[in-house]
Coordinates of C-alpha atoms in Angstrom, one line a residue:
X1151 CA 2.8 246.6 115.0
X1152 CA 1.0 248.3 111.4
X1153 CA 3.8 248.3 109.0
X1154 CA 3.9 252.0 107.6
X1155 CA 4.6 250.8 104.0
X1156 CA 4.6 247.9 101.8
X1157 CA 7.8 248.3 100.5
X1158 CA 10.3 245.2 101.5
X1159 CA 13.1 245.1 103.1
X1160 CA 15.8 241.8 103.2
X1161 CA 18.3 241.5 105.8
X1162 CA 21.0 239.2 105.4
X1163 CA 23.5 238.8 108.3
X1164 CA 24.5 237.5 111.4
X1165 CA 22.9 236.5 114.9
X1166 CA 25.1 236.1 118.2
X1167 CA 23.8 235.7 121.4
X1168 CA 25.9 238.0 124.0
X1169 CA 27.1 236.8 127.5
X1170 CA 28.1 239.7 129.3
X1171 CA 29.9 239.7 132.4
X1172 CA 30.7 242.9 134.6
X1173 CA 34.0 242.6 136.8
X1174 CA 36.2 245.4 138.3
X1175 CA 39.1 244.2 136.5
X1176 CA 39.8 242.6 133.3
X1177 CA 42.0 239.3 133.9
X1178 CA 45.8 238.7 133.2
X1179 CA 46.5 235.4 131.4
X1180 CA 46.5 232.6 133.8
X1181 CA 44.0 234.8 136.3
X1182 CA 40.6 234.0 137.5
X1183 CA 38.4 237.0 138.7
X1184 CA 35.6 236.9 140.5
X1185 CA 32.8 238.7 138.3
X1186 CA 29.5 240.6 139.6
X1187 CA 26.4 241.3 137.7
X1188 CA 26.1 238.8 134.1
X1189 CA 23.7 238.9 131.3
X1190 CA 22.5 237.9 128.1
X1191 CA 21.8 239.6 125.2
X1192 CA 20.9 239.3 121.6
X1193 CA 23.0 240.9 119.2
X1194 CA 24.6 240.2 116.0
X1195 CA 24.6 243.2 113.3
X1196 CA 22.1 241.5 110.7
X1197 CA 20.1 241.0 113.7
X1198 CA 20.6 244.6 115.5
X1199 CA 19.9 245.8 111.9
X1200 CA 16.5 243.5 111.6
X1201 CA 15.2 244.4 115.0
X1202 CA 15.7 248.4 114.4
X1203 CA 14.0 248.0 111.3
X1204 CA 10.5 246.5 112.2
X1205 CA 10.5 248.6 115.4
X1206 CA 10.6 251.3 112.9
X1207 CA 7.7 250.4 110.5
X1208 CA 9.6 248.3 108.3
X1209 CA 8.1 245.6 106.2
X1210 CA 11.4 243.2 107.2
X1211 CA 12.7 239.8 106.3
X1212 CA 16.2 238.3 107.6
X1213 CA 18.4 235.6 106.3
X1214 CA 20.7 234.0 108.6
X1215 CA 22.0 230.8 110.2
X1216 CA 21.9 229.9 113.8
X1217 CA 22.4 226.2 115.4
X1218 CA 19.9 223.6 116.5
X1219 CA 20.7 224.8 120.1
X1220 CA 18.8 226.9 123.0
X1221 CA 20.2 230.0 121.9
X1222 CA 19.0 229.3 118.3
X1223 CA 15.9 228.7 119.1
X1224 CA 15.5 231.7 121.6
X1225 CA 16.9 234.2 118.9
X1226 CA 13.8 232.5 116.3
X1227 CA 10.8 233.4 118.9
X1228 CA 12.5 236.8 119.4
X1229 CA 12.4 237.6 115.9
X1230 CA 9.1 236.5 115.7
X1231 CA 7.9 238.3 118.2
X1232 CA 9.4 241.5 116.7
X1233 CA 7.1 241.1 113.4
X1234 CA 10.4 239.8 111.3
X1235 CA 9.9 237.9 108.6
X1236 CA 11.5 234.1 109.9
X1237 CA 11.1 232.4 106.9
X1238 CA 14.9 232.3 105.4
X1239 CA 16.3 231.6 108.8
X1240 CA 18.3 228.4 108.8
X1241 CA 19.3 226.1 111.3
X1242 CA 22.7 224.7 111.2
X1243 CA 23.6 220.7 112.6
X1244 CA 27.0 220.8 112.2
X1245 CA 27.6 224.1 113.9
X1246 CA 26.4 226.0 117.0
X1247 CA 24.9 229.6 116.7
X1248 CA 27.1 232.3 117.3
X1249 CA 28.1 234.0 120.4
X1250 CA 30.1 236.8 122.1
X1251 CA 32.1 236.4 125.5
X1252 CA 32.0 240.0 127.0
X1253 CA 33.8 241.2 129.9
X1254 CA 33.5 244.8 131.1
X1255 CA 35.6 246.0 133.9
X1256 CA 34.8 249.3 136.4
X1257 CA 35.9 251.6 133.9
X1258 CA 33.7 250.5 130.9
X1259 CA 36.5 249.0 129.1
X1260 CA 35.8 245.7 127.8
X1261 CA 37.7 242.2 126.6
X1262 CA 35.4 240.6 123.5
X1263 CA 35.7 237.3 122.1
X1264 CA 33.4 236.1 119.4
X1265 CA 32.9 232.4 118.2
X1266 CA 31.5 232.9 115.0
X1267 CA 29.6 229.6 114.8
X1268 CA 26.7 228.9 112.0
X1269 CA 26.9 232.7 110.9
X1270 CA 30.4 231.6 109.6
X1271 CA 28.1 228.8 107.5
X1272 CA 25.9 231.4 105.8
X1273 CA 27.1 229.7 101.9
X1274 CA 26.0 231.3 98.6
X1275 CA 24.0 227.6 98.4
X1276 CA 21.9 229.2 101.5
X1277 CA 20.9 232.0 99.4
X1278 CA 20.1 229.7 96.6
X1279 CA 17.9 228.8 98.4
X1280 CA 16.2 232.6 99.7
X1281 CA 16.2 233.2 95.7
X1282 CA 12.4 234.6 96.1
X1283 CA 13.6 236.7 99.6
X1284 CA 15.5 238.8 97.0
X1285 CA 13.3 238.7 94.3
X1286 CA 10.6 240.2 96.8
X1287 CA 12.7 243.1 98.0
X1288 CA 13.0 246.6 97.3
X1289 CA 16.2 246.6 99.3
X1290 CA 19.0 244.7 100.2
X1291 CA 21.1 246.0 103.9
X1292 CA 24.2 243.4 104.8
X1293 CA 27.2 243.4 107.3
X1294 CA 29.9 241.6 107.2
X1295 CA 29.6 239.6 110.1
X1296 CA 28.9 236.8 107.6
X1297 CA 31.4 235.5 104.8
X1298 CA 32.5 237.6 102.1
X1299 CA 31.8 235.1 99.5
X1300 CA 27.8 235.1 100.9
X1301 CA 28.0 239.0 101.1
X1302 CA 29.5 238.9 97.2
X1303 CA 27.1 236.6 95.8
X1304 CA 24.0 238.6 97.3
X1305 CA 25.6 241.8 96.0
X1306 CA 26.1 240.2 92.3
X1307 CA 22.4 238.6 92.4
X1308 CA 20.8 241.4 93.3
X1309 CA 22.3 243.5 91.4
X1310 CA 21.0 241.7 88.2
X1311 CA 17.8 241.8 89.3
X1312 CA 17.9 245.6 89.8
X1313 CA 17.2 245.2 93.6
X1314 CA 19.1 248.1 95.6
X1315 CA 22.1 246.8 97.8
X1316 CA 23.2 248.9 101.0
X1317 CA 26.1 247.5 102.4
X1318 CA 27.5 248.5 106.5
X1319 CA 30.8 247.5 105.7
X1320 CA 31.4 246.2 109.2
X1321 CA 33.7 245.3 110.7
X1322 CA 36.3 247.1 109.0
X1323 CA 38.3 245.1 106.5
X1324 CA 39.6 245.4 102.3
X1325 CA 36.7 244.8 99.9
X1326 CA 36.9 243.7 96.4
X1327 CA 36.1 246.2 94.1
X1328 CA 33.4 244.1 91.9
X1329 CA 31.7 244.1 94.7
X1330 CA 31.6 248.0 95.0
X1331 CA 30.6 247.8 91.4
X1332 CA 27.1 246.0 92.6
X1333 CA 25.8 248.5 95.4
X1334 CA 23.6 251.0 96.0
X1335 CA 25.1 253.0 98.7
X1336 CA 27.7 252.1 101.4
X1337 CA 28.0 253.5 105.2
X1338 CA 31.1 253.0 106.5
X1339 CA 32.3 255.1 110.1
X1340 CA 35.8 256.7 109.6
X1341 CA 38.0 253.1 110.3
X1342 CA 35.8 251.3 107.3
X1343 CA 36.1 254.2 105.2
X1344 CA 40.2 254.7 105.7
X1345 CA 40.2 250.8 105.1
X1346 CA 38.6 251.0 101.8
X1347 CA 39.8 254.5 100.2
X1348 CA 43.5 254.1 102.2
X1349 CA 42.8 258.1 103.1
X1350 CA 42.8 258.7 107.0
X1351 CA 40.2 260.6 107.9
X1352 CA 41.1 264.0 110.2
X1353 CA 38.3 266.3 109.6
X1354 CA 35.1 267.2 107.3
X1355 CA 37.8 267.6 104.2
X1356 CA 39.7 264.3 104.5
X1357 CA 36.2 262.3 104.9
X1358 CA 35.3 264.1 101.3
X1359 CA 38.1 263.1 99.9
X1360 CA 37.3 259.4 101.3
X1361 CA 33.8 259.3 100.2
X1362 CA 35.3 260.6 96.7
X1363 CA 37.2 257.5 96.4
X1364 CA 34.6 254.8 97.4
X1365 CA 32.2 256.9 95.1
X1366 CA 34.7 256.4 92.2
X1367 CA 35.1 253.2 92.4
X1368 CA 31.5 252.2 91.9
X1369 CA 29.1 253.1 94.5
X1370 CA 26.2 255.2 94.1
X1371 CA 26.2 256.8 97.4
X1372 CA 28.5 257.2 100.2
X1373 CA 27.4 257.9 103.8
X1374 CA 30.2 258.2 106.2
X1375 CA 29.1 258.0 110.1
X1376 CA 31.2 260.3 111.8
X1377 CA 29.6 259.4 115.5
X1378 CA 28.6 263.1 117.5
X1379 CA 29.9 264.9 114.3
X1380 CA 26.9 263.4 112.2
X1381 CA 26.7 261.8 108.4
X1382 CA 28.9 262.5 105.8
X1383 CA 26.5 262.5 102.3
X1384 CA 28.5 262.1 99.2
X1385 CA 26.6 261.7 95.1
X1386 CA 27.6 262.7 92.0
X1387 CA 30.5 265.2 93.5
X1388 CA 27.1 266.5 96.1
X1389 CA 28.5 266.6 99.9
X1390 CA 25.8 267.1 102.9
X1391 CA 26.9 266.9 106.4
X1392 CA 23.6 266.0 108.1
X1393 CA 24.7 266.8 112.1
X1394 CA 24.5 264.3 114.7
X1395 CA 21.3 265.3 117.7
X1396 CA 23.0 266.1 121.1
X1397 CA 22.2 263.4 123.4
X1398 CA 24.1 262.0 126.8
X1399 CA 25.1 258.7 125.6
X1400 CA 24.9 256.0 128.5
X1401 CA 25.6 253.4 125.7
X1402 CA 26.8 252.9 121.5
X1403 CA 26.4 249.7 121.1
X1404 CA 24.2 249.0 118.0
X1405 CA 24.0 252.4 117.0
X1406 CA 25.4 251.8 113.8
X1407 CA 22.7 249.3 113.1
X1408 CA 20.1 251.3 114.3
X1409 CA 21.5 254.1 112.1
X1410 CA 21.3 251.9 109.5
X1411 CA 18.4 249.8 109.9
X1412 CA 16.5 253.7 110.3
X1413 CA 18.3 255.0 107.1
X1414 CA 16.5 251.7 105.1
X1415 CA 12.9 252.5 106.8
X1416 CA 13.3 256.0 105.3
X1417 CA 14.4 254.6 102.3
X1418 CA 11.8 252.0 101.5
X1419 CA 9.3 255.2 102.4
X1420 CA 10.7 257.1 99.2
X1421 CA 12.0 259.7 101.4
X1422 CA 14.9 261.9 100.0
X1423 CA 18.2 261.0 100.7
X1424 CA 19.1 264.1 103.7
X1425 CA 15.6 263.0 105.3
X1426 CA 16.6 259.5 105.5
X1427 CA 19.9 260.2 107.0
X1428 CA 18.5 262.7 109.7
X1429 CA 15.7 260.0 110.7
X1430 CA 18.8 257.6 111.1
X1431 CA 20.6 260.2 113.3
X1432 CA 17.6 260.7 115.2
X1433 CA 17.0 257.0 115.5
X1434 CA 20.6 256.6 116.6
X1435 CA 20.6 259.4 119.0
X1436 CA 18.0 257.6 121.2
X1437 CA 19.7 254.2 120.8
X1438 CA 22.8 255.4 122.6
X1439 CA 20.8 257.3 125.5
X1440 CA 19.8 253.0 126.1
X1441 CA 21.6 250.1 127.0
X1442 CA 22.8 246.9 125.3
X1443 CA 22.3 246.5 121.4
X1444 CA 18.8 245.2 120.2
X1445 CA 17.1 246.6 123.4
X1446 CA 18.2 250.0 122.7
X1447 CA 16.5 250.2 119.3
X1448 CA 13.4 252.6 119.3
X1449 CA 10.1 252.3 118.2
X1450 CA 8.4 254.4 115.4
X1451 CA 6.3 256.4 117.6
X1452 CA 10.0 257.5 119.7
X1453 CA 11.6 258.8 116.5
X1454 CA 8.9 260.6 115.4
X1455 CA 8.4 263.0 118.5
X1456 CA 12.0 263.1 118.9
X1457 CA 13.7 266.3 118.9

């Protein structure tokens, strides 16, 4: 696929592979259940996040670890194939690459496990060595499916060298506040953003008063997904609430990373901050109409005629 702009885009995060299992009941401890239908997927939010964004025009690279295994290897042709930049992606010896253990039972509730593998190997002395991955971008979007010390020393770098840092602070948990200090912008949903302000979020006026807080204590911009409510916009004391597109969902996984894989395309395009945000709804809204995470990620031509 053309790439719509020459702006670049780094990705730093994680890669799982996930083994899915449909069954009509999740097992007790001790039980064995005979399962139906299973399946593999790749996932991982770096990945998820990676994936949306060269389907979407994006001029991508991604940094992350997998092990010297099949599903390492698989996850490197895929991201080839999608047009990603492959360049920074390591392979771990010591560890194997990360996968998910799903089971989902009749009633869509599922039972996750996650074995973190190589992606819990992603070391600052990694990055050391993707030094000109950051000096090349434009922007900077991490998770934190990788360690916080990786996530803090990407943050600081690039920071120093003026390079904008959007962090999706998933999944939820405290963050240092030097590390707010050194981004850009921030999108947490409502659990990340009560984790980092300590305000639970009710309705439009407590998710202000959230953003308020994250703003204050050093970010930029806020951007608080509020699933079929929409985006929460927060700068400078400026609040937008950019509304969600009504869709049936059949499926949300990934559709924060496709929100926020989208909101970086519109980004590196120089588009204003409310248009970047609705071209994320809008890429999110057709991600959840799909199944499974980096399958359900649209292409540019999708968004555009959308809605």
């Amino acid at each position: 696929m053309e790439k719509l702009q020459e702006h670049k885009i780094l990705v730093v995060g994680s890669s799982n592979t996930d083994m899915v299992i449909k069954t009509q009941h999740l097992p007790r401890p001790g039980e064995t259940v005979l399962g139906g239908t299973f399946f593999m997927n790749p996932g991982g939010k770096g990945a998820n996040q990676a994936v949306a964004i060269s389907r979407l025009g994006g001029n991508v690279s991604f940094v992350c670890k997998t092990g010297s295994d099949i599903f390492g290897h698989q996850s490197q042709q895929l991201f080839e194939e999608e047009g990603i930049d492959t360049s920074y992606i390591f392979s771990d010896s010591m560890n194997p690459s990360g996968v998910a253990l799903i089971t989902v039972d009749a009633h869509a509730e599922n039972c996750i496990v996650v074995a973190s593998g190589a992606n819990a190997n992603l070391l600052p002395s990694d990055l050391e060595q993707a030094i000109d991955a950051v000096e090349e971008a434009d922007l900077i979007l991490m998770q934190l499916e990788i360690p916080m010390e990786t996530v803090e020393y990407v943050a600081e770098l690039a920071y120093r060298k003026k390079k904008k840092v959007i962090l999706n602070p998933a999944p939820a948990c405290p963050l240092a506040s030097s590390l707010l200090q050194h981004l850009y912008m921030i999108t947490p949903n409502e659990t990340e953003a009560e984790m980092i302000s300590g305000i639970k979020i009710t309705d439009e006026t407590s998710a202000v008063e959230a953003a308020k807080f994250i703003s204050k204590m050093g970010v930029q911009y806020v951007i608080i997904t509020l699933g079929s409510k929409g985006a929460l916009v927060y700068h400078d004391s400026m609040v937008e609430m950019i509304p969600a597109y009504k869709v049936q969902a059949v499926d949300t996984t990934a559709a924060g990373d496709v929100f926020n894989g989208a909101l970086v395309v519109a980004l590196s395009e120089e588009r204003n901050l409310s248009d970047a945000v609705r071209f994320a709804c809008k890429a999110s809204a057709i991600s959840v109409t799909r199944v499974g995470a980096q399958s359900s990620a649209p292409y540019r031509n999708e968004v555009d005629i959308f809605g």
